[in-house]
Structures are given as structure tokens and as C-alpha cells.
Tab-separated table of C-alpha atoms and ligand atoms in Angstrom:
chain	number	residue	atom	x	y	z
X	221	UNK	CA	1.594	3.763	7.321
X	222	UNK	CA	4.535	4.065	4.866
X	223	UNK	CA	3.852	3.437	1.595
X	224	UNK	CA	4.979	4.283	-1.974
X	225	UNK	CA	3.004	6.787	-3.906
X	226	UNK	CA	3.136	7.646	-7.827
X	227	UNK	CA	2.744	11.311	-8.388
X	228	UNK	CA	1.894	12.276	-12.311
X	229	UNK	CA	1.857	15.917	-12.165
X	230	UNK	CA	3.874	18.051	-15.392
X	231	UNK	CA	4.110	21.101	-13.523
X	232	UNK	CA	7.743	20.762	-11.710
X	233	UNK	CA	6.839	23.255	-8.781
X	234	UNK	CA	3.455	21.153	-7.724
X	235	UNK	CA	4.620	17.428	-8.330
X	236	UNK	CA	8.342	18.643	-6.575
X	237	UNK	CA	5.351	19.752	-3.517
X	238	UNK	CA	3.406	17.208	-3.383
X	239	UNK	CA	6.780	14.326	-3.197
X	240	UNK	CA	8.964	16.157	-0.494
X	241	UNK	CA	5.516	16.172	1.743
X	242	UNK	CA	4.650	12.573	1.065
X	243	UNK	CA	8.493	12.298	1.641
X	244	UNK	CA	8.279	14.253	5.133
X	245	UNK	CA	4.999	12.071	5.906
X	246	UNK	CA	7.290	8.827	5.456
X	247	UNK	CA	6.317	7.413	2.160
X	248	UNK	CA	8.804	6.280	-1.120
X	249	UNK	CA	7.459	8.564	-3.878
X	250	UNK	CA	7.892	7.956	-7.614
X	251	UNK	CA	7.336	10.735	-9.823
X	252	UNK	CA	5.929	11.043	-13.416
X	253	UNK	CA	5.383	13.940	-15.481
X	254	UNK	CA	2.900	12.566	-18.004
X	255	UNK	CA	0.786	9.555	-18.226
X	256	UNK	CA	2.787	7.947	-21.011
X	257	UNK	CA	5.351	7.908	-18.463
X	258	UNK	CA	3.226	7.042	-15.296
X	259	UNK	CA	2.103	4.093	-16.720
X	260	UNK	CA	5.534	2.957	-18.203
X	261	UNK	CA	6.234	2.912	-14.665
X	262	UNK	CA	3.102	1.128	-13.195
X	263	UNK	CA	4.127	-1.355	-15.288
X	264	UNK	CA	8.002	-1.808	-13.322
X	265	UNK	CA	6.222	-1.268	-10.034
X	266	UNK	CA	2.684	-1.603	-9.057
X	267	UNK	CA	2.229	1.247	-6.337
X	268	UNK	CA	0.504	1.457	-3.479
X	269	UNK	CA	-1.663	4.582	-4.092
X	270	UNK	CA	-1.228	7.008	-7.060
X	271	UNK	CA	-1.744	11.192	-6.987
X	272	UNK	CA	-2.716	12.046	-10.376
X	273	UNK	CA	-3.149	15.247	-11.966
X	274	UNK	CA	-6.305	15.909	-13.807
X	275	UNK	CA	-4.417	17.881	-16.521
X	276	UNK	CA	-1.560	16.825	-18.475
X	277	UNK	CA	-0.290	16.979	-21.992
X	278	UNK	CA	-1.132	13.885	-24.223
X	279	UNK	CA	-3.025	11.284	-22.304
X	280	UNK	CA	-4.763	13.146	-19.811
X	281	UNK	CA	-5.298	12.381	-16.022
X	282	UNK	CA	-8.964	11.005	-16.468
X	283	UNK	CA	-8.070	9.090	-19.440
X	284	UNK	CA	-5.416	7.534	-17.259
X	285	UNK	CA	-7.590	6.716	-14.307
X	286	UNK	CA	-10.188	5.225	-16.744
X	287	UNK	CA	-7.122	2.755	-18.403
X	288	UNK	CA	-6.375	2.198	-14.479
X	289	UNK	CA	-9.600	0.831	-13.782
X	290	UNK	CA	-10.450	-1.029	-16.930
X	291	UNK	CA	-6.675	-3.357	-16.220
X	292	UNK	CA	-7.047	-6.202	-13.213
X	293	UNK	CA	-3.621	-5.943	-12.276
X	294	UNK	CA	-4.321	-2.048	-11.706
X	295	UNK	CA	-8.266	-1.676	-10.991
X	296	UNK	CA	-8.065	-1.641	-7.197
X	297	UNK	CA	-4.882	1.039	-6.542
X	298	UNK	CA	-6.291	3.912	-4.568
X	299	UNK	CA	-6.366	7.015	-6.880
X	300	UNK	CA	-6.246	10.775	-5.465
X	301	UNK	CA	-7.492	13.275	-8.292
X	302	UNK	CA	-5.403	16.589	-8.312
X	303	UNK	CA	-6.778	19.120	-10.188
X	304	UNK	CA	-7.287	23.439	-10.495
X	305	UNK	CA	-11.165	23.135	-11.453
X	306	UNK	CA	-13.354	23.318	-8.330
X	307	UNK	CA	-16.684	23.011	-10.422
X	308	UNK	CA	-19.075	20.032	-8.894
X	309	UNK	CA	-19.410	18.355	-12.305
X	310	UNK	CA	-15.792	17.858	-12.843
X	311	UNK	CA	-15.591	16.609	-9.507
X	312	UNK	CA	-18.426	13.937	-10.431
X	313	UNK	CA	-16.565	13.040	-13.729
X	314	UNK	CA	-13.436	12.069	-11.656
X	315	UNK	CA	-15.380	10.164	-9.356
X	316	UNK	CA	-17.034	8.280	-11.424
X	317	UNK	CA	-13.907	7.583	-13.528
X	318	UNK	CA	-12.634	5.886	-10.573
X	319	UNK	CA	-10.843	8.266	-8.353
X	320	UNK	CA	-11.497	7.059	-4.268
X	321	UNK	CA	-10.742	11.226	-3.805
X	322	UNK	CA	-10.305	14.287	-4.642
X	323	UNK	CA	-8.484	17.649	-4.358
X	324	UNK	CA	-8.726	20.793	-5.733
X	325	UNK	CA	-5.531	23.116	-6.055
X	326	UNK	CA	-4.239	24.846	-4.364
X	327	UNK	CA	-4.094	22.544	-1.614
X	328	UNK	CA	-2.197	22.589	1.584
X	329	UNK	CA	0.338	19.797	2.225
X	330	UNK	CA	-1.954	19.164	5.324
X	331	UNK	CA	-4.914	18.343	4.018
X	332	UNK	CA	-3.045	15.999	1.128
X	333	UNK	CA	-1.307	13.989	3.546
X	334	UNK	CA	-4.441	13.712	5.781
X	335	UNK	CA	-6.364	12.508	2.667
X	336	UNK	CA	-3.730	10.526	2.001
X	337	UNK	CA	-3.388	8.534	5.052
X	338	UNK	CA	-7.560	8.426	5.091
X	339	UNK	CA	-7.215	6.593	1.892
X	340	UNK	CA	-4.371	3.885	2.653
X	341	UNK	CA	-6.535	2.972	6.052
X	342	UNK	CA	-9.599	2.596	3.990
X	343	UNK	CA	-8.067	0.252	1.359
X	344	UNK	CA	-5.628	-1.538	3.231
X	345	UNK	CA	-6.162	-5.069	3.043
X	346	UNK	CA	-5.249	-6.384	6.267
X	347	UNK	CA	-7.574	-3.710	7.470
X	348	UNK	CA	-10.874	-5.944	6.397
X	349	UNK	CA	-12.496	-8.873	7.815
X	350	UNK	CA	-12.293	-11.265	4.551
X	351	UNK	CA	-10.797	-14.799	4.796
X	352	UNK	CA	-7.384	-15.435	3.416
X	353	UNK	CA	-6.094	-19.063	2.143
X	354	UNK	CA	-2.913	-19.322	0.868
X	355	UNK	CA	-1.345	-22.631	-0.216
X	356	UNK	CA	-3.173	-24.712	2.510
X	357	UNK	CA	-2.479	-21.942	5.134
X	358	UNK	CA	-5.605	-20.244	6.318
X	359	UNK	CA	-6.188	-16.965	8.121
X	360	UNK	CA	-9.665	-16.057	9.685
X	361	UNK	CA	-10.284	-12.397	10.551
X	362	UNK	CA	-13.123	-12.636	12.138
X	363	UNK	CA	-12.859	-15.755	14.197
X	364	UNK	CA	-9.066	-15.136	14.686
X	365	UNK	CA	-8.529	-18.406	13.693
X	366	UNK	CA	-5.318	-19.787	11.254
X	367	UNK	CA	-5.219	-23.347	9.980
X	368	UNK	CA	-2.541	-24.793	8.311
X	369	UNK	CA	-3.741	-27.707	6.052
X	370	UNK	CA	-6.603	-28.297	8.434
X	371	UNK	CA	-4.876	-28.135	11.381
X	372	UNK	CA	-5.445	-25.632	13.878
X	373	UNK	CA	-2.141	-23.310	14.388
X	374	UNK	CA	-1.585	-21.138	17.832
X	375	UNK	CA	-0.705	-17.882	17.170
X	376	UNK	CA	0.157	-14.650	19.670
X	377	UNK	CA	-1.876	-11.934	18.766
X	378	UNK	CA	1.214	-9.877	17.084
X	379	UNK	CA	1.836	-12.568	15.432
X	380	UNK	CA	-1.460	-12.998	14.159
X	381	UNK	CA	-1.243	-9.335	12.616
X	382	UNK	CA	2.286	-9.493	10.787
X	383	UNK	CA	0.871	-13.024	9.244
X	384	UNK	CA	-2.286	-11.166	8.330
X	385	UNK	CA	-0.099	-8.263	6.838
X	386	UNK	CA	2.078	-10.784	5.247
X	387	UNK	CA	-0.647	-12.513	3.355
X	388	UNK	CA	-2.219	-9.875	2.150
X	389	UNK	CA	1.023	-8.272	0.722
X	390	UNK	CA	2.730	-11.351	-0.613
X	391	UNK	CA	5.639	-11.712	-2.861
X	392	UNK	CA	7.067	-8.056	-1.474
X	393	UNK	CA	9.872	-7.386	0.582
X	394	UNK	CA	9.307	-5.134	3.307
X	395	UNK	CA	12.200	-3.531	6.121
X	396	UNK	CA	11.478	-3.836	9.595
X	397	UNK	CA	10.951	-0.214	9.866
X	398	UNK	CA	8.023	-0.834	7.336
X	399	UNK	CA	6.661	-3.487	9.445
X	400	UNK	CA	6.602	-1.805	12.487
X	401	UNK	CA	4.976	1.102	10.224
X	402	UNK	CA	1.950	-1.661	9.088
X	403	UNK	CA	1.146	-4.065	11.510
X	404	UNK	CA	2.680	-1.884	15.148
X	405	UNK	CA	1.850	1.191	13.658
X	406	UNK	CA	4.962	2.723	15.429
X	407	UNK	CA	8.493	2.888	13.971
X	408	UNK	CA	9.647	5.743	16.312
X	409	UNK	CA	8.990	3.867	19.956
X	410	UNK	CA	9.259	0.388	18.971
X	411	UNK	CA	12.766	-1.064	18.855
X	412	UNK	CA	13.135	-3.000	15.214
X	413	UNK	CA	14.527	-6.159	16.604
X	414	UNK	CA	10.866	-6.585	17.913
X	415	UNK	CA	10.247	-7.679	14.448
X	416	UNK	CA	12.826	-10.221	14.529
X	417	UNK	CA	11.461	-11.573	17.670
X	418	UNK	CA	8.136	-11.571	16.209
X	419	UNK	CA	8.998	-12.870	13.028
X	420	UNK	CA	10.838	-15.816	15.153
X	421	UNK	CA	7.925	-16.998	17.068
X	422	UNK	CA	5.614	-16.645	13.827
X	423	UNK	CA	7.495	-19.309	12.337
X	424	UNK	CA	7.801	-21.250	15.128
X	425	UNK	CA	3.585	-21.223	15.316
X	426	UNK	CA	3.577	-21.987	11.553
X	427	UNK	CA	6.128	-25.176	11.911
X	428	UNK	CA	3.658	-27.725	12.123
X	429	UNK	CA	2.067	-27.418	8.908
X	430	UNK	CA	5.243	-26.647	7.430
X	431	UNK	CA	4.204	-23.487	6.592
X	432	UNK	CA	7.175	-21.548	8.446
X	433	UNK	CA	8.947	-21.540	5.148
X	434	UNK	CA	6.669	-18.673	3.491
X	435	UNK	CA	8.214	-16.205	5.905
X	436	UNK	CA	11.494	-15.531	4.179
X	437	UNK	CA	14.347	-13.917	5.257
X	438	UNK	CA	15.590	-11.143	2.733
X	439	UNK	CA	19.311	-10.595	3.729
X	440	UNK	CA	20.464	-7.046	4.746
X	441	UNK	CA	16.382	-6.095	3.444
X	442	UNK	CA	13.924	-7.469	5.792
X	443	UNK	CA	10.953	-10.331	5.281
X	444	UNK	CA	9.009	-11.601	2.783
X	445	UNK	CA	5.949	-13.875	2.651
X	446	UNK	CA	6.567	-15.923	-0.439
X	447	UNK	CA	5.163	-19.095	-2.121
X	448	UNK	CA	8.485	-19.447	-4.672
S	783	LIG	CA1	-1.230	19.882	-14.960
């Protein structure tokens, strides 16, 4: 699972760490040296899970995870607490400010990407079982159904994962090397024109209802499910 990951860390060594191993693992990582600055960014680009250190000049890491949680657009971004302290309280303060987890330094760049990983599985979207209706296009989970406007719509079951991925990550472009990453899981064995063939007969199963147009093309990028 690719994905990109805010790291706000002020000490150069550990946040310069922590980026070249999400890096290795195959994420995008942004990088922030104090909250001020993290949330400047947040602001530009909503990530997909944030590593945030528990101490940092001005606005400190707690502080930051409690403004995190109190903001819609940001309340639901998985948050990893980095910190030195070990004691159990601190570890309860950061959970109940709204961290998913937490690791105490010094860590190894195992255990961090491992935690990682663990984290984007648990809150990944298309990973749940909820009901998704977009415009008049409707995707069931559970009963594997999709309806567009009513009407029942025949989908393959790959292509009933990339739609399921799509809707529940609209409005972003994402490469087929991403794609292959979220809804094959494999970006190493799979050949990326599989996506295109994919992507081809998903459209074709969403023609009836007129819903093929969602799935946009994003030239020399990759696809985007898009209502504008
Ligand atoms: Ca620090």
C-alpha cells in the first residue's frame, strides 16, 4: 500500500530516518519540522497518514493531534505518535488525544514501517463493508452488488475492487503503479497495462447508467474517479 505520509519531527537526524524508510517502504513523504508548518501543509494536501513527534518547539505534537481531531476535514487521518518518553501515562495522554498508535524512540525502521502498514490496512476505506452512493451510482460491499440509478450494473470482480477503491478515494489522481499498489496489491508482478485493461472494461460495465464518465483519464498521470 503506497501512500503519502507527513512526518513533523524538528530533529533533522530522526525525521531524515523516519522519510528515507517510508521512502524505501514505497510511500511519498512530506516533511515538517514544526506544527506551524505541518499544518500549513495539511492545509495544501490532506495526507494519508501523519508521523508526528510528541515534542516540538511552539505548538507541540499533542496540541497538534488535538487541533487534528477537533477539524472534519482532518478528524479521521491516521496519526502515529513519535515520542522519547516510554512512561504508560504519556502513552494514555496520546491516545486519548487521538493518536490510532504509538512509538517510543528509539525505534527501529522495522517496527515503524510494520506499524505503519498495520495502520493504513486498518483505516483504509475500501477495506470496510459500508455502502457507498455516489451521484446515483451505488456500490454494495457486502452483497457485491452496484446499481447505477436503480439499475443493476455487471461488474468482474477486479473491477468491482478498483470501483470500490475509486469511490472511496474520489477527486484524486492516482498512477497505475498506485493502483496496482491498492486494489492488486502487487506493483512488482503485475504488468501496469492490466490497469488499463481493467479500467476499460469498468467503464464499459458502468455505460448503461452513464456512469462510465466518473472514471477519468488523467493524461501522462493515471485515473481519477471524479464528479466535476
Ligand atoms: Ca522533538
Amino acid at each position: 500500500m503506497a501512500a503519502t505520509i507527513l512526518i513533523v519531527e524538528d530533529e533533522p537526524a530522526i525525521q531524515e530516518l523516519v522519510a528515507c524508510n517510508l521512502e524505501l517502504a514505497g510511500h511519498r513523504t512530506l516533511r515538517a519540522e514544526s506544527a506551524e508548518q505541518a499544518m500549513r501543509m495539511v492545509r495544501d494536501e490532506l495526507p494519508d497518514l501523519i508521523v508526528l513527534d510528541w515534542m516540538l518547539p511552539g505548538v507541540n505534537g499533542i496540541e497538534f493531534a488535538r487541533r487534528l481531531r477537533t477539524d472534519k476535514r482532518t478528524q479521521s487521518v491516521p496519526l502515529i505518535m513519535l515520542t522519547a518518553r516510554a512512561e504508560e501515562q504519556d502513552k494514555l495522554t496520546g491516545l486519548e488525544t487521538g493518536a490510532d498508535d504509538y512509538i517510543t524512540k528509539p525505534f527501529s525502521p522495522r517496527e515503524l514501517n510494520a506499524r505503519v502498514k498495520a495502520l493504513l490496512r486498518r483505516r483504509s476505506p475500501q477495506a470496510t463493508d459500508d455502502v457507498i452512493e455516489v451521484s446515483g451510482l451505488r456500490l454494495d460491499p457486502a452483497s457485491h452488488r452496484v446499481t447505477g440509478n436503480g439499475t443493476s450494473l455487471q461488474l468482474g470482480p477486479t473491477e468491482f475492487r478498483l470501483l470500490h477503491f475509486f469511490m472511496t478515494h474520489a477527486e484524486r489522481v492516482y498512477t497505475r503503479v498506485q493502483l496496482l499498489d491498492q486494489v492488486w496489491g502487487d506493483h512488482v508482478f503485475v504488468e501496469e497495462r492490466t490497469v488499463d485493461v481493467h479500467i476499460r472494461r469498468l467503464r464499459k460495465a458502468l455505460e448503461p447508467s452513464g456512469h462510465d464518465k466518473l472514471i477519468q483519464t488523467v493524461r501522462s498521470s493515471g485515473y481519477r474517479f471524479s464528479l466535476n
